[in-house]
Coordinates of C-alpha atoms in Angstrom, one line a residue:
M562 CA 46.6 -48.1 22.2
V563 CA 43.7 -46.1 21.0
N564 CA 42.6 -47.1 17.5
L565 CA 42.8 -43.5 16.2
H566 CA 41.5 -45.0 12.9
G567 CA 38.0 -46.7 14.3
A568 CA 37.4 -43.8 16.6
F569 CA 37.2 -41.5 13.2
N570 CA 34.8 -43.7 11.1
I571 CA 32.7 -43.3 14.6
L572 CA 33.1 -39.4 14.7
F573 CA 32.5 -39.5 10.7
I574 CA 29.1 -41.6 11.1
L575 CA 27.9 -39.9 13.9
G576 CA 28.6 -36.3 12.1
V577 CA 26.8 -37.6 9.2
V578 CA 23.4 -38.9 11.3
I579 CA 23.3 -35.5 13.5
S580 CA 23.7 -33.8 9.8
T581 CA 21.1 -35.4 8.5
H582 CA 18.7 -35.3 11.3
I583 CA 19.0 -31.5 11.2
H584 CA 18.5 -31.3 7.3
V585 CA 15.4 -33.5 7.7
V586 CA 14.0 -31.6 11.1
A587 CA 14.6 -28.5 9.0
A588 CA 12.9 -29.8 5.5
Q589 CA 9.9 -30.6 8.0
G590 CA 9.2 -26.7 8.1
V591 CA 9.6 -26.1 4.5
F592 CA 6.8 -26.3 1.9
D593 CA 7.9 -25.8 -1.9
V594 CA 4.8 -25.5 -4.1
T595 CA 7.2 -27.5 -6.4
D596 CA 7.1 -30.6 -4.3
P597 CA 5.3 -33.6 -6.2
K598 CA 3.5 -33.6 -3.2
Y599 CA 1.8 -30.5 -4.7
G600 CA 2.6 -30.5 -8.3
A601 CA 3.3 -26.6 -9.3
V602 CA 4.9 -26.2 -12.6
G603 CA 6.0 -22.9 -12.8
D604 CA 5.7 -22.3 -16.3
G605 CA 3.3 -19.2 -16.5
V606 CA 0.8 -21.3 -18.4
K607 CA -0.5 -24.3 -16.3
D608 CA -3.0 -23.4 -13.3
D609 CA -0.9 -23.4 -10.5
T610 CA -3.6 -22.6 -7.9
Q611 CA -4.4 -25.9 -6.2
A612 CA -0.6 -26.4 -5.5
F613 CA -0.4 -23.0 -3.7
T614 CA -3.6 -23.8 -1.8
K615 CA -2.6 -27.3 -0.8
A616 CA 0.6 -26.0 0.2
W617 CA -0.6 -23.0 2.4
A618 CA -3.1 -25.9 4.0
D619 CA 0.0 -27.8 5.2
T620 CA 2.2 -24.6 5.9
C621 CA -0.8 -23.5 8.4
A622 CA -1.3 -26.7 10.0
A623 CA 2.3 -27.3 10.8
T624 CA 3.5 -26.7 14.2
A625 CA 7.6 -26.6 14.9
G626 CA 9.5 -23.8 14.4
I627 CA 8.2 -20.8 11.6
P628 CA 6.6 -22.8 9.0
K629 CA 7.6 -21.5 5.5
L630 CA 5.9 -22.0 2.3
V631 CA 8.6 -21.2 -0.7
V632 CA 7.9 -20.3 -4.3
P633 CA 11.2 -20.9 -5.8
K634 CA 13.6 -18.3 -7.7
G635 CA 13.7 -18.7 -11.5
K636 CA 9.8 -19.9 -12.3
T637 CA 6.6 -18.2 -13.3
F638 CA 3.3 -19.5 -11.5
F639 CA 0.1 -19.1 -13.0
V640 CA -2.6 -18.4 -10.0
G641 CA -6.1 -17.6 -9.9
P642 CA -8.1 -15.8 -7.1
T643 CA -7.0 -17.5 -4.0
S644 CA -7.6 -16.7 -0.8
F645 CA -5.0 -18.1 2.0
M646 CA -6.7 -18.4 5.1
G647 CA -5.7 -18.3 8.7
P648 CA -5.5 -18.5 11.9
C649 CA -1.8 -21.2 11.7
K650 CA -1.2 -23.0 14.2
A651 CA 2.3 -21.7 14.3
K652 CA 2.8 -18.3 16.1
N653 CA 4.7 -17.3 12.8
V654 CA 4.6 -18.3 9.4
T655 CA 6.6 -17.2 6.5
F656 CA 5.5 -17.0 2.6
E657 CA 8.7 -16.9 0.7
L658 CA 8.3 -15.8 -2.8
G659 CA 11.5 -15.9 -4.9
G660 CA 9.5 -16.0 -8.1
T661 CA 7.1 -14.3 -10.0
I662 CA 3.0 -14.8 -9.7
V663 CA 0.9 -13.9 -12.2
A664 CA -2.9 -13.7 -12.3
P665 CA -5.2 -14.8 -15.3
E666 CA -5.4 -11.7 -17.9
N667 CA -9.0 -12.7 -18.5
P668 CA -11.3 -10.7 -15.8
A669 CA -13.8 -14.0 -16.8
A670 CA -11.8 -15.9 -14.6
W671 CA -13.4 -14.3 -11.5
N672 CA -17.0 -15.0 -12.4
S673 CA -16.9 -17.7 -10.2
A674 CA -14.1 -16.3 -7.4
K675 CA -16.0 -16.7 -3.8
G676 CA -15.1 -13.3 -3.1
G677 CA -16.1 -11.9 -6.2
P678 CA -13.7 -9.3 -8.5
G679 CA -12.8 -7.5 -5.6
T680 CA -9.3 -9.6 -4.9
W681 CA -6.8 -11.6 -6.2
L682 CA -4.5 -12.7 -3.6
V683 CA -5.5 -12.8 0.2
F684 CA -3.8 -13.5 3.7
N685 CA -7.0 -13.2 6.1
G686 CA -6.3 -14.0 9.7
V687 CA -3.0 -14.7 9.8
T688 CA -0.8 -13.0 12.6
G689 CA 2.8 -13.5 12.8
L690 CA 2.9 -13.4 8.7
L691 CA 6.4 -12.6 6.7
V692 CA 5.9 -12.3 3.0
N693 CA 9.2 -11.7 1.4
G694 CA 11.4 -13.4 -0.7
G695 CA 12.5 -10.6 -3.4
G696 CA 9.5 -11.9 -6.2
V697 CA 7.3 -10.4 -8.0
I698 CA 3.2 -10.2 -8.5
D699 CA 2.1 -9.3 -11.3
G700 CA -1.7 -8.7 -11.9
R701 CA -1.5 -8.6 -15.8
G702 CA -4.4 -6.1 -15.2
K703 CA -5.2 -4.5 -18.4
G704 CA -8.3 -6.0 -19.4
W705 CA -9.6 -4.7 -16.3
W706 CA -8.2 -1.2 -16.7
Q707 CA -10.1 -1.3 -20.3
K708 CA -13.6 -2.1 -18.3
S709 CA -12.8 -0.1 -15.4
C710 CA -15.6 2.6 -15.4
S711 CA -12.9 5.2 -13.8
N712 CA -10.8 4.4 -17.5
T713 CA -10.7 8.2 -18.6
K714 CA -11.6 7.0 -22.3
H715 CA -14.7 5.8 -21.3
L716 CA -16.2 7.2 -17.5
G717 CA -19.0 5.2 -16.3
A718 CA -19.8 4.1 -20.2
P719 CA -22.4 1.3 -20.2
G720 CA -21.0 -2.3 -19.2
C721 CA -17.8 -1.0 -17.3
T722 CA -16.9 -2.5 -13.8
K723 CA -16.5 -0.3 -10.7
T724 CA -14.7 -3.1 -9.0
Q725 CA -11.8 -4.7 -9.8
P726 CA -9.3 -6.9 -7.9
A727 CA -7.0 -6.0 -6.1
A728 CA -3.4 -7.6 -6.5
I729 CA -2.4 -8.5 -2.6
N730 CA -4.4 -8.1 0.6
F731 CA -3.7 -8.3 4.1
W732 CA -6.9 -8.5 6.1
G733 CA -6.5 -9.3 10.2
T734 CA -2.6 -10.1 9.7
S735 CA -1.4 -8.5 13.0
G736 CA 2.1 -8.2 14.0
G737 CA 2.7 -8.9 10.0
Q738 CA 5.8 -7.9 7.7
F739 CA 5.4 -7.2 3.7
R740 CA 9.1 -6.7 2.6
D741 CA 11.3 -7.0 -0.5
I742 CA 8.6 -7.8 -2.9
T743 CA 7.6 -6.1 -6.6
V744 CA 4.0 -5.7 -7.3
Q745 CA 3.0 -4.7 -10.5
N746 CA -0.2 -4.3 -13.3
S747 CA -2.6 -5.0 -10.6
G748 CA -6.2 -4.5 -11.6
M749 CA -7.2 -1.9 -9.1
F750 CA -5.2 -1.3 -5.7
H751 CA -2.0 -3.1 -5.8
V752 CA -1.9 -3.5 -1.8
T753 CA -4.6 -3.8 0.8
L754 CA -4.4 -3.3 4.8
L755 CA -7.1 -4.0 6.4
K756 CA -8.5 -4.3 10.0
L757 CA -4.8 -5.0 11.4
E758 CA -2.5 -3.9 14.2
G759 CA 1.1 -3.7 13.8
F760 CA 2.2 -4.5 10.3
E761 CA 5.5 -3.1 8.2
A762 CA 5.8 -3.0 4.5
Y763 CA 9.9 -2.3 4.0
N764 CA 11.2 -2.2 0.4
I765 CA 8.2 -2.5 -1.4
K766 CA 8.1 -1.7 -5.2
I767 CA 5.0 -0.7 -7.0
N768 CA 4.8 -0.6 -11.0
S769 CA 1.8 0.6 -13.3
P770 CA 1.4 2.4 -15.7
E771 CA 0.3 5.9 -15.0
D772 CA -2.8 5.9 -16.9
S773 CA -4.2 2.9 -15.2
P774 CA -7.2 3.8 -13.1
N775 CA -7.2 3.4 -9.4
T776 CA -4.2 1.6 -9.1
D777 CA -3.1 2.8 -5.7
G778 CA 0.2 1.5 -4.3
I779 CA -0.8 0.8 -0.9
H780 CA -4.6 1.2 0.3
L781 CA -5.2 1.4 4.3
Q782 CA -8.3 1.1 5.7
D783 CA -9.1 0.7 9.9
V784 CA -5.7 -0.1 11.1
K785 CA -3.3 0.9 13.9
Q786 CA 0.3 1.1 14.2
V787 CA 1.5 0.7 10.1
T788 CA 4.9 1.6 9.0
I789 CA 5.3 1.7 5.0
A790 CA 8.9 3.1 4.1
D791 CA 11.9 2.8 1.7
S792 CA 9.8 1.6 -1.2
Q793 CA 9.3 3.1 -4.7
F794 CA 5.2 3.8 -6.0
R795 CA 4.5 4.2 -9.6
G796 CA 1.1 4.2 -10.5
G797 CA -2.0 5.4 -11.6
D798 CA -3.4 6.7 -8.4
D799 CA -2.3 7.7 -5.2
C800 CA 1.3 6.1 -3.7
V801 CA -0.6 5.6 -0.1
S802 CA -4.0 6.1 0.3
I803 CA -5.1 6.0 4.3
G804 CA -8.7 5.5 4.9
D805 CA -11.2 5.9 7.4
R806 CA -10.4 4.1 11.1
S807 CA -6.8 4.6 10.8
S808 CA -4.1 5.6 13.3
F809 CA -1.0 5.5 13.8
V810 CA 0.5 5.3 10.6
Y811 CA 4.1 6.1 9.3
V812 CA 5.0 6.4 6.2
R813 CA 8.8 7.7 5.2
N814 CA 11.6 7.6 2.9
C815 CA 10.0 6.6 -0.3
H816 CA 9.9 7.5 -3.9
C817 CA 6.5 8.8 -5.3
G818 CA 5.6 9.0 -9.3
P819 CA 3.7 9.3 -11.0
G820 CA 0.8 9.1 -9.5
H821 CA -1.5 10.9 -7.0
G822 CA 0.9 11.4 -4.0
V823 CA 0.0 10.2 -0.4
S824 CA -3.1 11.1 0.6
I825 CA -5.7 10.7 3.7
G826 CA -8.7 10.0 2.4
S827 CA -11.4 9.9 0.8
L828 CA -12.9 10.1 4.0
G829 CA -16.6 10.4 5.0
K830 CA -18.3 9.5 1.8
N831 CA -22.3 8.9 2.1
G832 CA -22.0 10.3 5.3
A833 CA -19.5 7.8 7.0
Q834 CA -17.9 8.5 10.3
A835 CA -14.4 8.9 9.9
D836 CA -11.5 8.4 12.6
V837 CA -8.4 9.3 11.3
E838 CA -5.4 10.4 13.7
E839 CA -1.6 10.2 14.0
I840 CA -0.8 9.9 10.4
H841 CA 3.1 10.9 9.9
V842 CA 4.3 11.3 6.6
E843 CA 8.1 12.6 5.8
K844 CA 11.2 12.1 3.9
I845 CA 8.8 11.6 0.2
E846 CA 10.5 12.3 -3.1
F847 CA 7.5 13.2 -4.8
V848 CA 8.3 13.0 -8.9
G849 CA 5.3 14.5 -11.5
T850 CA 2.4 13.4 -9.5
M851 CA -0.7 15.1 -9.4
F852 CA -0.8 16.0 -6.0
G853 CA 1.9 15.7 -3.3
A854 CA 0.4 16.3 0.6
R855 CA -3.2 15.8 0.1
I856 CA -6.4 15.4 2.5
K857 CA -9.7 14.8 1.3
T858 CA -13.2 14.2 2.2
Y859 CA -16.6 14.5 1.3
Q860 CA -19.2 16.9 1.9
G861 CA -21.9 15.8 4.6
G862 CA -19.0 13.4 6.1
K863 CA -18.3 13.0 10.0
G864 CA -15.4 12.6 12.6
Y865 CA -12.1 13.6 12.8
C866 CA -9.0 13.8 10.6
R867 CA -6.4 14.9 13.3
K868 CA -2.8 15.2 14.1
I869 CA -1.4 14.9 11.0
S870 CA 2.3 15.5 9.9
Y871 CA 3.7 16.1 6.0
K872 CA 7.7 17.1 7.0
N873 CA 11.0 17.0 5.1
S874 CA 9.7 16.1 1.9
N875 CA 10.9 17.2 -1.9
F876 CA 8.6 17.8 -4.9
T877 CA 9.6 17.8 -8.5
N878 CA 7.4 19.3 -11.3
V879 CA 4.5 18.4 -8.8
M880 CA 0.6 19.3 -9.9
N881 CA -0.8 20.3 -6.6
P882 CA 1.7 20.1 -3.7
I883 CA 0.1 20.8 -0.4
F884 CA -3.7 20.1 -0.8
I885 CA -6.8 20.2 1.6
D886 CA -10.3 19.6 0.2
Q887 CA -13.3 19.1 2.3
F888 CA -15.4 19.1 -1.1
Y889 CA -14.1 15.9 -2.6
W890 CA -15.9 15.2 -5.9
S891 CA -18.6 17.7 -5.1
T892 CA -19.7 19.9 -8.3
N893 CA -20.2 23.1 -6.3
K894 CA -19.3 24.3 -2.6
N895 CA -23.0 24.5 -1.2
E896 CA -22.5 23.5 2.5
V897 CA -24.4 20.1 3.3
G898 CA -25.6 19.4 7.2
S899 CA -22.0 18.0 8.0
A900 CA -18.3 17.5 7.2
V901 CA -14.9 15.9 8.7
S902 CA -13.1 18.0 11.0
I903 CA -9.3 18.9 10.2
S904 CA -7.0 19.9 13.0
D905 CA -3.7 19.9 13.9
V906 CA -2.0 19.1 10.7
T907 CA 1.4 20.3 10.0
F908 CA 3.1 20.8 6.5
E909 CA 7.0 21.6 7.5
G910 CA 10.3 21.7 5.4
L911 CA 8.5 21.0 2.0
T912 CA 10.4 22.4 -1.0
G913 CA 10.9 21.7 -4.6
T914 CA 9.0 23.0 -7.8
T915 CA 5.3 22.7 -8.8
D916 CA 3.9 22.2 -12.4
V917 CA 3.0 25.4 -14.0
K918 CA -0.8 23.9 -15.5
T919 CA -1.3 24.3 -11.8
P920 CA 0.1 27.4 -10.3
T921 CA -1.8 26.9 -6.6
A922 CA 1.2 25.3 -4.9
I923 CA -0.8 25.3 -1.6
S924 CA -4.6 25.2 -1.7
L925 CA -6.6 24.8 1.6
S926 CA -10.2 24.3 0.6
C927 CA -12.3 24.1 4.2
S928 CA -15.5 24.1 5.2
K929 CA -17.6 27.0 6.8
L930 CA -19.8 24.7 8.9
I931 CA -16.1 23.1 10.5
P932 CA -13.1 24.9 9.7
C933 CA -9.8 23.7 9.3
S934 CA -7.8 24.5 12.6
G935 CA -4.5 24.2 14.1
I936 CA -2.5 24.0 10.5
K937 CA 0.9 25.0 10.5
I938 CA 2.9 25.9 7.7
S939 CA 6.5 26.1 8.5
N940 CA 9.5 26.7 6.0
V941 CA 8.4 25.9 2.7
N942 CA 9.9 26.5 -0.6
L943 CA 7.8 25.9 -3.7
T944 CA 9.0 27.3 -7.1
P945 CA 7.9 27.2 -10.5
A946 CA 9.2 24.0 -12.4
V947 CA 9.3 26.7 -15.8
A948 CA 10.9 30.1 -14.7
G949 CA 8.7 33.4 -15.2
T950 CA 5.1 32.0 -13.7
K951 CA 4.3 33.3 -10.6
L952 CA 2.8 30.6 -7.9
T953 CA -0.2 31.2 -5.7
S954 CA -2.0 30.1 -2.8
N955 CA -5.7 29.6 -2.3
C956 CA -7.2 29.4 1.7
S957 CA -10.6 29.2 2.7
N958 CA -11.9 29.1 6.1
A959 CA -8.9 27.7 7.4
K960 CA -7.2 28.8 11.3
G961 CA -3.6 28.2 12.1
T962 CA -0.2 30.0 11.9
I963 CA 2.9 30.4 9.9
L964 CA 6.6 29.7 10.8
G965 CA 9.6 30.8 9.2
K966 CA 9.5 31.7 5.3
V967 CA 6.8 30.1 3.5
E968 CA 6.7 30.4 -0.1
P969 CA 4.0 31.1 -2.1
A970 CA 2.8 33.0 0.6
V971 CA -0.5 31.8 2.8
T972 CA -2.1 35.2 3.1
S973 CA -5.4 33.7 3.8
L974 CA -4.7 31.7 6.7
I975 CA -6.6 32.8 9.8
S976 CA -4.3 33.4 13.0
S977 CA -5.1 31.0 15.6
A978 CA -2.4 32.5 17.8

């Protein structure tokens, strides 16, 4: 007769061994910054920078599975300027931020930073990176805003700073994702994407005061195949800004405001070459912004900005809902040598209200040297936020077509039919 009691005991022991083995194997791929090996305290006071650096080194060196650095919930970690360098040995790596990371409040903390004052947290050369976890990145940038040369209270004052740290930066992190994170109070840009291909940002919340200077939500430059979606932007500058050498960028289903809209540019500064194409923006809720759908280029620039679309979006009390400006930061409109070519731009299905402080709801200010071409304005209905104010349009040196009802009327668009 089989001894069932003994058999059950053997199965139980075997199960415990297997379970323990699985747990150990899983734990081998998880690197918690509060592990005594790394020593992060998470009280928001003690400097935990070295703990993060050490945990990242082990995470990036791991080869099994998908290594994961963990920043646990319920704690606040004080971290100075830090670079999380790649390439890593594993094909994919996760940075799971459950808690809060805070920056030094005193700008002097950047005096000895290797990368200078332009960045706080940098992921550099890490392909297949996922940053998620529902946590918070707080740049505590008030000290920087007060020193900024762009602060409207003392524009260009002696001793001001032209560069402040961007909170979290993804450089060369192709094939990456950034999702379910709040980034707030950055000294300058909240998020930067630079020199990468194939990157997605979802459910990102950007929060800074409306008067915080140069606090763009997400700034992109030299990128390809980037999607930004299902996110909220509230700050003191562009919700999303798209710079030179960017293509196949998709921004959709986002809240923007306060801020300066979803902007392409500025392009062509100091005669630079701009190569921007296939930028598509749709289903944006613009609320109380200074601009909405905007393209801005400098005089004297070169290159192109083409195959652009802003579609199916709503404006609530927005000052300049539709805005093309080929004379960005120019004190006059005397033509200078060259201009960035703007072509094949579509504004379609855009509705809502315009802040009557700027009753020009549609402004297309283009260059005589290289006029805007292929502009399509289709089914646009913009009304004054305060009844009784007549909205107007401004259009110079632009060629294109009007489809459906467009209000206010754009009578000066040169037909390209």
